[in-house]
Structure formats: structure tokens, C-alpha cells
Amino acid sequence: MSDVKYMGLTRDGNSWEPQFVTELDQGSCIGCGRCYKVCPRDVFDLVEREIDEDDDAYDDYDDDVVMVMELKNAGDCIGCSACSTVCPKNCHTHTSASSMA
Ligand code: SF4
Ligand code: SF4
């Protein structure tokens, strides 16, 4: 059972536990920016990532870099899980608030 001190409440008074984002898989990220747009906090930043020359997925790609999302400030996350809801590549990993205590 979850530790009660990490539980929030819904408007109806039901318990709710934050699910904080703890990892982001940049190898799967396509830089679409959906998570950045829905996040109510200042957690994400879009950055350049150098392409691995051995990665066949980029054979037809002219640039040396791709844009990917990174966790700029994971400590500002409130655990709403909106980012995972909109991500088309399942990049985010979440950890429950009580598990991080
Ligand atoms: S769980 Fe919510 S607050 Fe945390 S990074 Fe995702 S969208 Fe932002
Ligand atoms: S929603 Fe997913 S694929 Fe799109 S930028 Fe965010 S982590 Fe990357």
C-alpha cells in the first residue's frame, strides 16, 4: 500500500499518487515536442543529439544531429503523467512518489 503522506486528493476526495517522470529515452524520441507542450511545469528542453553513424535509421538523413527532448529540470515535475499520455514513442519512465522516498 502507498505511503499516505505522498498521496494527493482528487476533487471528489479520492486518493491520488503522483507519478514523477524519472527517465526519458532519447534513442526513441523523435523530437515532436508533444510532451513539452502539455507539461504544466518547466521539466523539458529540446536539444540536439549527434547521430550515431552506425545507426541505419539515419542512412537517408543529411544532418549530423537530430532534435530530441531531455529532462532539463526533473525536480520540477508534479507527476501528472500528461507527457506519457501524448508521447507517440513511449519515451518516458515514471516512478510513484512513495517509491522515491
Ligand atoms: S508528469 Fe506532468 S509535470 Fe511531470 S514531466 Fe510529465 S507532464 Fe510534466
Ligand atoms: S512526446 Fe515523446 S517523442 Fe515527442 S518529443 Fe516528447 S519524448 Fe520525444
mmCIF file of N, CA, C and O and ligand atoms in Angstrom:
data_model
loop_
_atom_site.group_PDB
_atom_site.id
_atom_site.type_symbol
_atom_site.label_atom_id
_atom_site.label_comp_id
_atom_site.label_asym_id
_atom_site.label_seq_id
_atom_site.Cartn_x
_atom_site.Cartn_y
_atom_site.Cartn_z
ATOM 1 N N MET A 1 0.833 -1.195 0.000
ATOM 2 C CA MET A 1 0.000 0.000 0.000
ATOM 3 C C MET A 1 0.874 1.255 0.000
ATOM 4 O O MET A 1 1.917 1.290 0.618
ATOM 5 N N SER A 2 0.463 2.314 -0.723
ATOM 6 C CA SER A 2 1.264 3.520 -0.823
ATOM 7 C C SER A 2 1.284 4.286 0.494
ATOM 8 O O SER A 2 0.308 4.295 1.234
ATOM 9 N N ASP A 3 2.432 4.934 0.769
ATOM 10 C CA ASP A 3 2.572 5.750 1.968
ATOM 11 C C ASP A 3 1.639 6.950 1.859
ATOM 12 O O ASP A 3 1.706 7.720 0.911
ATOM 13 N N VAL A 4 0.780 7.131 2.862
ATOM 14 C CA VAL A 4 -0.276 8.134 2.781
ATOM 15 C C VAL A 4 0.268 9.549 2.654
ATOM 16 O O VAL A 4 -0.366 10.412 2.061
ATOM 17 N N LYS A 5 1.472 9.810 3.156
ATOM 18 C CA LYS A 5 1.967 11.193 3.103
ATOM 19 C C LYS A 5 2.347 11.625 1.684
ATOM 20 O O LYS A 5 2.587 12.794 1.438
ATOM 21 N N TYR A 6 2.442 10.676 0.756
ATOM 22 C CA TYR A 6 2.753 11.031 -0.622
ATOM 23 C C TYR A 6 1.510 11.064 -1.504
ATOM 24 O O TYR A 6 1.605 11.278 -2.704
ATOM 25 N N MET A 7 0.345 10.846 -0.916
ATOM 26 C CA MET A 7 -0.881 10.803 -1.693
ATOM 27 C C MET A 7 -1.509 12.187 -1.800
ATOM 28 O O MET A 7 -1.485 12.973 -0.858
ATOM 29 N N GLY A 8 -2.084 12.467 -2.977
ATOM 30 C CA GLY A 8 -2.876 13.669 -3.146
ATOM 31 C C GLY A 8 -4.340 13.286 -3.125
ATOM 32 O O GLY A 8 -4.697 12.124 -2.917
ATOM 33 N N LEU A 9 -5.188 14.266 -3.346
ATOM 34 C CA LEU A 9 -6.621 14.016 -3.387
ATOM 35 C C LEU A 9 -7.218 14.594 -4.667
ATOM 36 O O LEU A 9 -6.824 15.665 -5.118
ATOM 37 N N THR A 10 -8.169 13.878 -5.233
ATOM 38 C CA THR A 10 -8.929 14.429 -6.341
ATOM 39 C C THR A 10 -10.002 15.369 -5.791
ATOM 40 O O THR A 10 -10.213 15.450 -4.565
ATOM 41 N N ARG A 11 -10.690 16.046 -6.665
ATOM 42 C CA ARG A 11 -11.753 16.951 -6.216
ATOM 43 C C ARG A 11 -12.832 16.204 -5.439
ATOM 44 O O ARG A 11 -13.450 16.745 -4.520
ATOM 45 N N ASP A 12 -13.040 14.942 -5.810
ATOM 46 C CA ASP A 12 -14.044 14.131 -5.110
ATOM 47 C C ASP A 12 -13.540 13.568 -3.789
ATOM 48 O O ASP A 12 -14.280 12.892 -3.079
ATOM 49 N N GLY A 13 -12.279 13.826 -3.477
ATOM 50 C CA GLY A 13 -11.737 13.339 -2.216
ATOM 51 C C GLY A 13 -11.120 11.964 -2.300
ATOM 52 O O GLY A 13 -10.773 11.366 -1.274
ATOM 53 N N ASN A 14 -10.987 11.439 -3.522
ATOM 54 C CA ASN A 14 -10.333 10.145 -3.682
ATOM 55 C C ASN A 14 -8.820 10.336 -3.690
ATOM 56 O O ASN A 14 -8.316 11.364 -4.159
ATOM 57 N N SER A 15 -8.101 9.353 -3.202
ATOM 58 C CA SER A 15 -6.646 9.473 -3.137
ATOM 59 C C SER A 15 -6.029 9.330 -4.522
ATOM 60 O O SER A 15 -6.545 8.609 -5.377
ATOM 61 N N TRP A 16 -4.922 10.017 -4.715
ATOM 62 C CA TRP A 16 -4.215 10.022 -5.995
ATOM 63 C C TRP A 16 -2.729 10.189 -5.725
ATOM 64 O O TRP A 16 -2.340 11.035 -4.925
ATOM 65 N N GLU A 17 -1.907 9.347 -6.358
ATOM 66 C CA GLU A 17 -0.469 9.408 -6.108
ATOM 67 C C GLU A 17 0.272 9.923 -7.337
ATOM 68 O O GLU A 17 0.107 9.380 -8.433
ATOM 69 N N PRO A 18 1.098 10.964 -7.179
ATOM 70 C CA PRO A 18 1.887 11.477 -8.304
ATOM 71 C C PRO A 18 2.812 10.401 -8.877
ATOM 72 O O PRO A 18 3.361 9.592 -8.128
ATOM 73 N N GLN A 19 2.985 10.435 -10.194
ATOM 74 C CA GLN A 19 3.915 9.537 -10.887
ATOM 75 C C GLN A 19 4.972 10.412 -11.554
ATOM 76 O O GLN A 19 4.778 10.921 -12.668
ATOM 77 N N PHE A 20 6.079 10.614 -10.855
ATOM 78 C CA PHE A 20 7.106 11.538 -11.347
ATOM 79 C C PHE A 20 7.874 10.955 -12.530
ATOM 80 O O PHE A 20 8.196 9.763 -12.540
ATOM 81 N N VAL A 21 8.186 11.813 -13.507
ATOM 82 C CA VAL A 21 8.998 11.342 -14.626
ATOM 83 C C VAL A 21 10.447 11.238 -14.144
ATOM 84 O O VAL A 21 10.990 12.151 -13.519
ATOM 85 N N THR A 22 11.080 10.096 -14.412
ATOM 86 C CA THR A 22 12.437 9.861 -13.900
ATOM 87 C C THR A 22 13.449 9.566 -15.006
ATOM 88 O O THR A 22 14.649 9.677 -14.791
ATOM 89 N N GLU A 23 12.967 9.181 -16.191
ATOM 90 C CA GLU A 23 13.877 8.927 -17.313
ATOM 91 C C GLU A 23 13.187 9.282 -18.618
ATOM 92 O O GLU A 23 11.955 9.251 -18.706
ATOM 93 N N LEU A 24 13.993 9.600 -19.632
ATOM 94 C CA LEU A 24 13.473 9.853 -20.973
ATOM 95 C C LEU A 24 14.419 9.183 -21.973
ATOM 96 O O LEU A 24 15.618 9.474 -21.987
ATOM 97 N N ASP A 25 13.900 8.286 -22.776
ATOM 98 C CA ASP A 25 14.701 7.517 -23.728
ATOM 99 C C ASP A 25 14.916 8.335 -25.002
ATOM 100 O O ASP A 25 14.070 8.356 -25.894
ATOM 101 N N GLN A 26 16.095 8.998 -25.074
ATOM 102 C CA GLN A 26 16.370 9.841 -26.240
ATOM 103 C C GLN A 26 16.596 9.013 -27.502
ATOM 104 O O GLN A 26 16.461 9.527 -28.602
ATOM 105 N N GLY A 27 16.922 7.751 -27.345
ATOM 106 C CA GLY A 27 17.092 6.894 -28.511
ATOM 107 C C GLY A 27 15.787 6.625 -29.234
ATOM 108 O O GLY A 27 15.776 6.335 -30.432
ATOM 109 N N SER A 28 14.669 6.729 -28.522
ATOM 110 C CA SER A 28 13.349 6.523 -29.125
ATOM 111 C C SER A 28 12.681 7.834 -29.508
ATOM 112 O O SER A 28 11.774 7.848 -30.342
ATOM 113 N N CYS A 29 13.100 8.936 -28.902
ATOM 114 C CA CYS A 29 12.443 10.239 -29.100
ATOM 115 C C CYS A 29 12.585 10.732 -30.547
ATOM 116 O O CYS A 29 13.662 10.646 -31.136
ATOM 117 N N ILE A 30 11.501 11.271 -31.089
ATOM 118 C CA ILE A 30 11.510 11.827 -32.441
ATOM 119 C C ILE A 30 11.432 13.358 -32.409
ATOM 120 O O ILE A 30 11.276 13.998 -33.449
ATOM 121 N N GLY A 31 11.537 13.941 -31.232
ATOM 122 C CA GLY A 31 11.583 15.397 -31.118
ATOM 123 C C GLY A 31 10.312 16.108 -31.536
ATOM 124 O O GLY A 31 10.359 17.257 -31.976
ATOM 125 N N CYS A 32 9.176 15.447 -31.348
ATOM 126 C CA CYS A 32 7.907 16.037 -31.816
ATOM 127 C C CYS A 32 7.436 17.197 -30.940
ATOM 128 O O CYS A 32 6.634 18.025 -31.374
ATOM 129 N N GLY A 33 7.909 17.274 -29.702
ATOM 130 C CA GLY A 33 7.566 18.370 -28.810
ATOM 131 C C GLY A 33 6.229 18.246 -28.094
ATOM 132 O O GLY A 33 5.844 19.150 -27.355
ATOM 133 N N ARG A 34 5.534 17.131 -28.281
ATOM 134 C CA ARG A 34 4.216 16.990 -27.629
ATOM 135 C C ARG A 34 4.326 17.066 -26.107
ATOM 136 O O ARG A 34 3.515 17.726 -25.450
ATOM 137 N N CYS A 35 5.307 16.381 -25.541
ATOM 138 C CA CYS A 35 5.427 16.375 -24.078
ATOM 139 C C CYS A 35 5.753 17.773 -23.554
ATOM 140 O O CYS A 35 5.246 18.190 -22.517
ATOM 141 N N TYR A 36 6.573 18.495 -24.280
ATOM 142 C CA TYR A 36 6.930 19.867 -23.894
ATOM 143 C C TYR A 36 5.682 20.745 -23.849
ATOM 144 O O TYR A 36 5.505 21.549 -22.932
ATOM 145 N N LYS A 37 4.807 20.569 -24.827
ATOM 146 C CA LYS A 37 3.614 21.422 -24.927
ATOM 147 C C LYS A 37 2.607 21.145 -23.819
ATOM 148 O O LYS A 37 1.956 22.064 -23.323
ATOM 149 N N VAL A 38 2.453 19.885 -23.429
ATOM 150 C CA VAL A 38 1.425 19.583 -22.424
ATOM 151 C C VAL A 38 1.923 19.725 -20.992
ATOM 152 O O VAL A 38 1.114 19.842 -20.068
ATOM 153 N N CYS A 39 3.239 19.713 -20.795
ATOM 154 C CA CYS A 39 3.758 19.750 -19.426
ATOM 155 C C CYS A 39 3.433 21.091 -18.771
ATOM 156 O O CYS A 39 3.773 22.145 -19.322
ATOM 157 N N PRO A 40 2.802 21.072 -17.594
ATOM 158 C CA PRO A 40 2.466 22.325 -16.905
ATOM 159 C C PRO A 40 3.642 22.910 -16.129
ATOM 160 O O PRO A 40 3.510 23.967 -15.522
ATOM 161 N N ARG A 41 4.767 22.215 -16.126
ATOM 162 C CA ARG A 41 5.933 22.671 -15.367
ATOM 163 C C ARG A 41 7.108 22.910 -16.312
ATOM 164 O O ARG A 41 6.977 22.813 -17.525
ATOM 165 N N ASP A 42 8.289 23.176 -15.726
ATOM 166 C CA ASP A 42 9.470 23.513 -16.526
ATOM 167 C C ASP A 42 10.446 22.335 -16.521
ATOM 168 O O ASP A 42 11.577 22.458 -16.073
ATOM 169 N N VAL A 43 9.979 21.206 -17.030
ATOM 170 C CA VAL A 43 10.749 19.957 -16.914
ATOM 171 C C VAL A 43 11.591 19.663 -18.159
ATOM 172 O O VAL A 43 12.708 19.171 -18.056
ATOM 173 N N PHE A 44 11.052 19.990 -19.341
ATOM 174 C CA PHE A 44 11.679 19.532 -20.591
ATOM 175 C C PHE A 44 12.439 20.630 -21.336
ATOM 176 O O PHE A 44 12.164 21.818 -21.190
ATOM 177 N N ASP A 45 13.378 20.181 -22.185
ATOM 178 C CA ASP A 45 14.061 21.079 -23.100
ATOM 179 C C ASP A 45 14.376 20.287 -24.369
ATOM 180 O O ASP A 45 14.746 19.114 -24.301
ATOM 181 N N LEU A 46 14.216 20.935 -25.530
ATOM 182 C CA LEU A 46 14.535 20.296 -26.806
ATOM 183 C C LEU A 46 15.998 20.575 -27.135
ATOM 184 O O LEU A 46 16.419 21.736 -27.181
ATOM 185 N N VAL A 47 16.786 19.536 -27.341
ATOM 186 C CA VAL A 47 18.233 19.695 -27.541
ATOM 187 C C VAL A 47 18.675 18.906 -28.782
ATOM 188 O O VAL A 47 17.951 18.044 -29.283
ATOM 189 N N GLU A 48 19.894 19.207 -29.237
ATOM 190 C CA GLU A 48 20.467 18.476 -30.363
ATOM 191 C C GLU A 48 21.173 17.217 -29.857
ATOM 192 O O GLU A 48 21.819 17.241 -28.814
ATOM 193 N N ARG A 49 21.023 16.131 -30.613
ATOM 194 C CA ARG A 49 21.764 14.901 -30.304
ATOM 195 C C ARG A 49 22.492 14.465 -31.556
ATOM 196 O O ARG A 49 21.907 14.426 -32.645
ATOM 197 N N GLU A 50 23.798 14.194 -31.421
ATOM 198 C CA GLU A 50 24.570 13.750 -32.577
ATOM 199 C C GLU A 50 24.110 12.370 -33.018
ATOM 200 O O GLU A 50 23.832 11.497 -32.198
ATOM 201 N N ILE A 51 24.043 12.186 -34.318
ATOM 202 C CA ILE A 51 23.606 10.907 -34.876
ATOM 203 C C ILE A 51 24.739 9.893 -34.822
ATOM 204 O O ILE A 51 25.890 10.197 -35.150
ATOM 205 N N ASP A 52 24.395 8.706 -34.408
ATOM 206 C CA ASP A 52 25.349 7.600 -34.410
ATOM 207 C C ASP A 52 25.508 7.127 -35.865
ATOM 208 O O ASP A 52 24.550 6.676 -36.489
ATOM 209 N N GLU A 53 26.735 7.227 -36.395
ATOM 210 C CA GLU A 53 26.971 6.881 -37.805
ATOM 211 C C GLU A 53 26.627 5.429 -38.119
ATOM 212 O O GLU A 53 26.350 5.075 -39.264
ATOM 213 N N ASP A 54 26.636 4.597 -37.125
ATOM 214 C CA ASP A 54 26.340 3.176 -37.335
ATOM 215 C C ASP A 54 24.848 2.869 -37.284
ATOM 216 O O ASP A 54 24.441 1.723 -37.499
ATOM 217 N N ASP A 55 24.030 3.900 -36.990
ATOM 218 C CA ASP A 55 22.584 3.686 -36.872
ATOM 219 C C ASP A 55 21.948 3.753 -38.262
ATOM 220 O O ASP A 55 21.864 4.811 -38.889
ATOM 221 N N ASP A 56 21.487 2.610 -38.764
ATOM 222 C CA ASP A 56 20.908 2.525 -40.104
ATOM 223 C C ASP A 56 19.661 3.393 -40.267
ATOM 224 O O ASP A 56 19.287 3.752 -41.389
ATOM 225 N N ALA A 57 19.025 3.726 -39.181
ATOM 226 C CA ALA A 57 17.788 4.515 -39.249
ATOM 227 C C ALA A 57 18.022 5.890 -39.861
ATOM 228 O O ALA A 57 17.082 6.531 -40.337
ATOM 229 N N TYR A 58 19.282 6.344 -39.856
ATOM 230 C CA TYR A 58 19.578 7.694 -40.349
ATOM 231 C C TYR A 58 20.361 7.687 -41.666
ATOM 232 O O TYR A 58 20.993 8.679 -42.025
ATOM 233 N N ASP A 59 20.327 6.580 -42.386
ATOM 234 C CA ASP A 59 21.082 6.456 -43.631
ATOM 235 C C ASP A 59 20.720 7.541 -44.643
ATOM 236 O O ASP A 59 21.567 8.020 -45.402
ATOM 237 N N ASP A 60 19.445 7.932 -44.706
ATOM 238 C CA ASP A 60 18.995 8.915 -45.689
ATOM 239 C C ASP A 60 18.920 10.326 -45.117
ATOM 240 O O ASP A 60 18.324 11.222 -45.710
ATOM 241 N N TYR A 61 19.552 10.517 -43.962
ATOM 242 C CA TYR A 61 19.467 11.798 -43.257
ATOM 243 C C TYR A 61 20.733 12.596 -43.529
ATOM 244 O O TYR A 61 21.849 12.093 -43.378
ATOM 245 N N ASP A 62 20.593 13.871 -43.926
ATOM 246 C CA ASP A 62 21.746 14.678 -44.320
ATOM 247 C C ASP A 62 22.479 15.330 -43.143
ATOM 248 O O ASP A 62 23.697 15.521 -43.195
ATOM 249 N N ASP A 63 21.752 15.701 -42.092
ATOM 250 C CA ASP A 63 22.375 16.403 -40.974
ATOM 251 C C ASP A 63 23.134 15.451 -40.050
ATOM 252 O O ASP A 63 22.929 14.242 -40.076
ATOM 253 N N ASP A 64 24.008 16.053 -39.224
ATOM 254 C CA ASP A 64 24.769 15.264 -38.250
ATOM 255 C C ASP A 64 24.051 15.157 -36.917
ATOM 256 O O ASP A 64 24.487 14.429 -36.033
ATOM 257 N N VAL A 65 22.991 15.950 -36.753
ATOM 258 C CA VAL A 65 22.284 15.962 -35.467
ATOM 259 C C VAL A 65 20.781 15.829 -35.680
ATOM 260 O O VAL A 65 20.261 16.128 -36.753
ATOM 261 N N VAL A 66 20.102 15.366 -34.639
ATOM 262 C CA VAL A 66 18.640 15.346 -34.601
ATOM 263 C C VAL A 66 18.207 16.065 -33.316
ATOM 264 O O VAL A 66 18.994 16.197 -32.373
ATOM 265 N N MET A 67 16.979 16.542 -33.296
ATOM 266 C CA MET A 67 16.453 17.195 -32.102
ATOM 267 C C MET A 67 15.735 16.160 -31.243
ATOM 268 O O MET A 67 14.904 15.390 -31.745
ATOM 269 N N VAL A 68 16.074 16.127 -29.977
ATOM 270 C CA VAL A 68 15.427 15.207 -29.039
ATOM 271 C C VAL A 68 15.109 15.956 -27.746
ATOM 272 O O VAL A 68 15.715 16.979 -27.436
ATOM 273 N N MET A 69 14.174 15.418 -26.995
ATOM 274 C CA MET A 69 13.808 16.024 -25.721
ATOM 275 C C MET A 69 14.739 15.509 -24.628
ATOM 276 O O MET A 69 15.215 14.380 -24.687
ATOM 277 N N GLU A 70 15.012 16.380 -23.646
ATOM 278 C CA GLU A 70 15.768 15.937 -22.475
ATOM 279 C C GLU A 70 15.073 16.417 -21.207
ATOM 280 O O GLU A 70 14.267 17.355 -21.243
ATOM 281 N N LEU A 71 15.399 15.764 -20.103
ATOM 282 C CA LEU A 71 14.901 16.189 -18.796
ATOM 283 C C LEU A 71 15.817 17.295 -18.295
ATOM 284 O O LEU A 71 16.915 17.047 -17.814
ATOM 285 N N LYS A 72 15.360 18.530 -18.445
ATOM 286 C CA LYS A 72 16.170 19.679 -18.025
ATOM 287 C C LYS A 72 16.085 19.883 -16.522
ATOM 288 O O LYS A 72 17.060 20.237 -15.876
ATOM 289 N N ASN A 73 14.875 19.682 -15.989
ATOM 290 C CA ASN A 73 14.646 20.001 -14.585
ATOM 291 C C ASN A 73 13.607 19.024 -14.031
ATOM 292 O O ASN A 73 12.467 19.407 -13.750
ATOM 293 N N ALA A 74 14.012 17.770 -13.885
ATOM 294 C CA ALA A 74 13.077 16.728 -13.441
ATOM 295 C C ALA A 74 12.521 17.021 -12.058
ATOM 296 O O ALA A 74 11.428 16.566 -11.711
ATOM 297 N N GLY A 75 13.259 17.786 -11.267
ATOM 298 C CA GLY A 75 12.804 18.101 -9.916
ATOM 299 C C GLY A 75 11.576 18.983 -9.877
ATOM 300 O O GLY A 75 10.944 19.130 -8.832
ATOM 301 N N ASP A 76 11.196 19.575 -11.017
ATOM 302 C CA ASP A 76 10.008 20.443 -11.061
ATOM 303 C C ASP A 76 8.743 19.655 -11.428
ATOM 304 O O ASP A 76 7.648 20.210 -11.469
ATOM 305 N N CYS A 77 8.892 18.362 -11.691
ATOM 306 C CA CYS A 77 7.752 17.522 -12.101
ATOM 307 C C CYS A 77 6.744 17.363 -10.961
ATOM 308 O O CYS A 77 7.127 17.154 -9.812
ATOM 309 N N ILE A 78 5.459 17.441 -11.291
ATOM 310 C CA ILE A 78 4.411 17.219 -10.283
ATOM 311 C C ILE A 78 3.766 15.841 -10.446
ATOM 312 O O ILE A 78 2.813 15.507 -9.747
ATOM 313 N N GLY A 79 4.262 15.060 -11.417
ATOM 314 C CA GLY A 79 3.799 13.676 -11.534
ATOM 315 C C GLY A 79 2.429 13.489 -12.133
ATOM 316 O O GLY A 79 1.732 12.523 -11.810
ATOM 317 N N CYS A 80 2.033 14.371 -13.062
ATOM 318 C CA CYS A 80 0.676 14.300 -13.623
ATOM 319 C C CYS A 80 0.537 13.244 -14.722
ATOM 320 O O CYS A 80 -0.566 12.859 -15.086
ATOM 321 N N SER A 81 1.665 12.822 -15.312
ATOM 322 C CA SER A 81 1.714 11.808 -16.384
ATOM 323 C C SER A 81 1.179 12.283 -17.728
ATOM 324 O O SER A 81 0.996 11.480 -18.645
ATOM 325 N N ALA A 82 0.920 13.570 -17.878
ATOM 326 C CA ALA A 82 0.426 14.080 -19.159
ATOM 327 C C ALA A 82 1.421 13.827 -20.291
ATOM 328 O O ALA A 82 1.037 13.542 -21.424
ATOM 329 N N CYS A 83 2.712 13.908 -19.980
ATOM 330 C CA CYS A 83 3.736 13.708 -21.013
ATOM 331 C C CYS A 83 3.636 12.323 -21.642
ATOM 332 O O CYS A 83 3.677 12.173 -22.865
ATOM 333 N N SER A 84 3.474 11.312 -20.818
ATOM 334 C CA SER A 84 3.371 9.944 -21.331
ATOM 335 C C SER A 84 2.096 9.723 -22.124
ATOM 336 O O SER A 84 2.072 8.934 -23.073
ATOM 337 N N THR A 85 1.046 10.417 -21.740
ATOM 338 C CA THR A 85 -0.230 10.257 -22.432
ATOM 339 C C THR A 85 -0.130 10.686 -23.893
ATOM 340 O O THR A 85 -0.747 10.075 -24.766
ATOM 341 N N VAL A 86 0.668 11.720 -24.168
ATOM 342 C CA VAL A 86 0.746 12.245 -25.533
ATOM 343 C C VAL A 86 1.950 11.732 -26.321
ATOM 344 O O VAL A 86 2.013 11.909 -27.534
ATOM 345 N N CYS A 87 2.927 11.120 -25.669
ATOM 346 C CA CYS A 87 4.138 10.685 -26.385
ATOM 347 C C CYS A 87 3.824 9.518 -27.320
ATOM 348 O O CYS A 87 3.317 8.485 -26.875
ATOM 349 N N PRO A 88 4.151 9.648 -28.623
ATOM 350 C CA PRO A 88 3.866 8.572 -29.566
ATOM 351 C C PRO A 88 4.910 7.449 -29.537
ATOM 352 O O PRO A 88 4.744 6.428 -30.205
ATOM 353 N N LYS A 89 6.002 7.633 -28.784
ATOM 354 C CA LYS A 89 7.087 6.649 -28.791
ATOM 355 C C LYS A 89 7.362 6.032 -27.423
ATOM 356 O O LYS A 89 8.354 5.332 -27.246
ATOM 357 N N ASN A 90 6.506 6.325 -26.457
ATOM 358 C CA ASN A 90 6.634 5.703 -25.129
ATOM 359 C C ASN A 90 8.011 5.951 -24.510
ATOM 360 O O ASN A 90 8.654 5.017 -24.006
ATOM 361 N N CYS A 91 8.465 7.191 -24.547
ATOM 362 C CA CYS A 91 9.830 7.524 -24.120
ATOM 363 C C CYS A 91 10.001 7.705 -22.613
ATOM 364 O O CYS A 91 11.105 7.568 -22.099
ATOM 365 N N HIS A 92 8.919 8.067 -21.926
ATOM 366 C CA HIS A 92 9.053 8.457 -20.521
ATOM 367 C C HIS A 92 8.919 7.274 -19.556
ATOM 368 O O HIS A 92 8.097 6.393 -19.772
ATOM 369 N N THR A 93 9.724 7.325 -18.513
ATOM 370 C CA THR A 93 9.592 6.380 -17.402
ATOM 371 C C THR A 93 9.163 7.170 -16.167
ATOM 372 O O THR A 93 9.695 8.248 -15.898
ATOM 373 N N HIS A 94 8.185 6.625 -15.448
ATOM 374 C CA HIS A 94 7.678 7.302 -14.247
ATOM 375 C C HIS A 94 7.904 6.425 -13.020
ATOM 376 O O HIS A 94 7.929 5.201 -13.112
ATOM 377 N N THR A 95 8.034 7.097 -11.886
ATOM 378 C CA THR A 95 8.173 6.406 -10.605
ATOM 379 C C THR A 95 7.198 7.037 -9.618
ATOM 380 O O THR A 95 7.094 8.267 -9.540
ATOM 381 N N SER A 96 6.478 6.213 -8.886
ATOM 382 C CA SER A 96 5.496 6.735 -7.939
ATOM 383 C C SER A 96 6.204 7.508 -6.821
ATOM 384 O O SER A 96 7.346 7.205 -6.452
ATOM 385 N N ALA A 97 5.507 8.510 -6.304
ATOM 386 C CA ALA A 97 6.096 9.380 -5.279
ATOM 387 C C ALA A 97 6.559 8.592 -4.069
ATOM 388 O O ALA A 97 7.646 8.835 -3.541
ATOM 389 N N SER A 98 5.783 7.624 -3.637
ATOM 390 C CA SER A 98 6.160 6.864 -2.442
ATOM 391 C C SER A 98 7.391 6.005 -2.700
ATOM 392 O O SER A 98 8.183 5.754 -1.789
ATOM 393 N N SER A 99 7.586 5.564 -3.943
ATOM 394 C CA SER A 99 8.764 4.752 -4.268
ATOM 395 C C SER A 99 10.047 5.567 -4.268
ATOM 396 O O SER A 99 11.138 5.008 -4.150
ATOM 397 N N MET A 100 9.925 6.883 -4.420
ATOM 398 C CA MET A 100 11.106 7.733 -4.477
ATOM 399 C C MET A 100 11.509 8.247 -3.106
ATOM 400 O O MET A 100 12.522 8.922 -2.978
ATOM 401 N N ALA A 101 10.702 7.968 -2.101
ATOM 402 C CA ALA A 101 11.000 8.500 -0.751
ATOM 403 C C ALA A 101 12.237 7.846 -0.170
ATOM 404 O O ALA A 101 12.554 6.718 -0.490
HETATM 405 S S1 SF4 B 1 4.476 14.070 -15.301
HETATM 406 FE FE1 SF4 B 1 3.438 16.074 -15.754
HETATM 407 S S2 SF4 B 1 4.722 17.622 -14.705
HETATM 408 FE FE2 SF4 B 1 5.952 15.732 -14.857
HETATM 409 S S3 SF4 B 1 7.139 15.942 -16.748
HETATM 410 FE FE3 SF4 B 1 5.234 14.818 -17.292
HETATM 411 S S4 SF4 B 1 3.768 16.416 -17.949
HETATM 412 FE FE4 SF4 B 1 5.443 17.467 -16.834
HETATM 413 S S1 SF4 B 2 6.434 13.351 -26.899
HETATM 414 FE FE1 SF4 B 2 7.889 11.638 -26.893
HETATM 415 S S2 SF4 B 2 8.730 11.559 -28.974
HETATM 416 FE FE2 SF4 B 2 7.744 13.585 -28.711
HETATM 417 S S3 SF4 B 2 9.427 14.963 -28.002
HETATM 418 FE FE3 SF4 B 2 8.400 14.142 -26.165
HETATM 419 S S4 SF4 B 2 9.641 12.326 -25.611
HETATM 420 FE FE4 SF4 B 2 10.119 12.818 -27.743
#
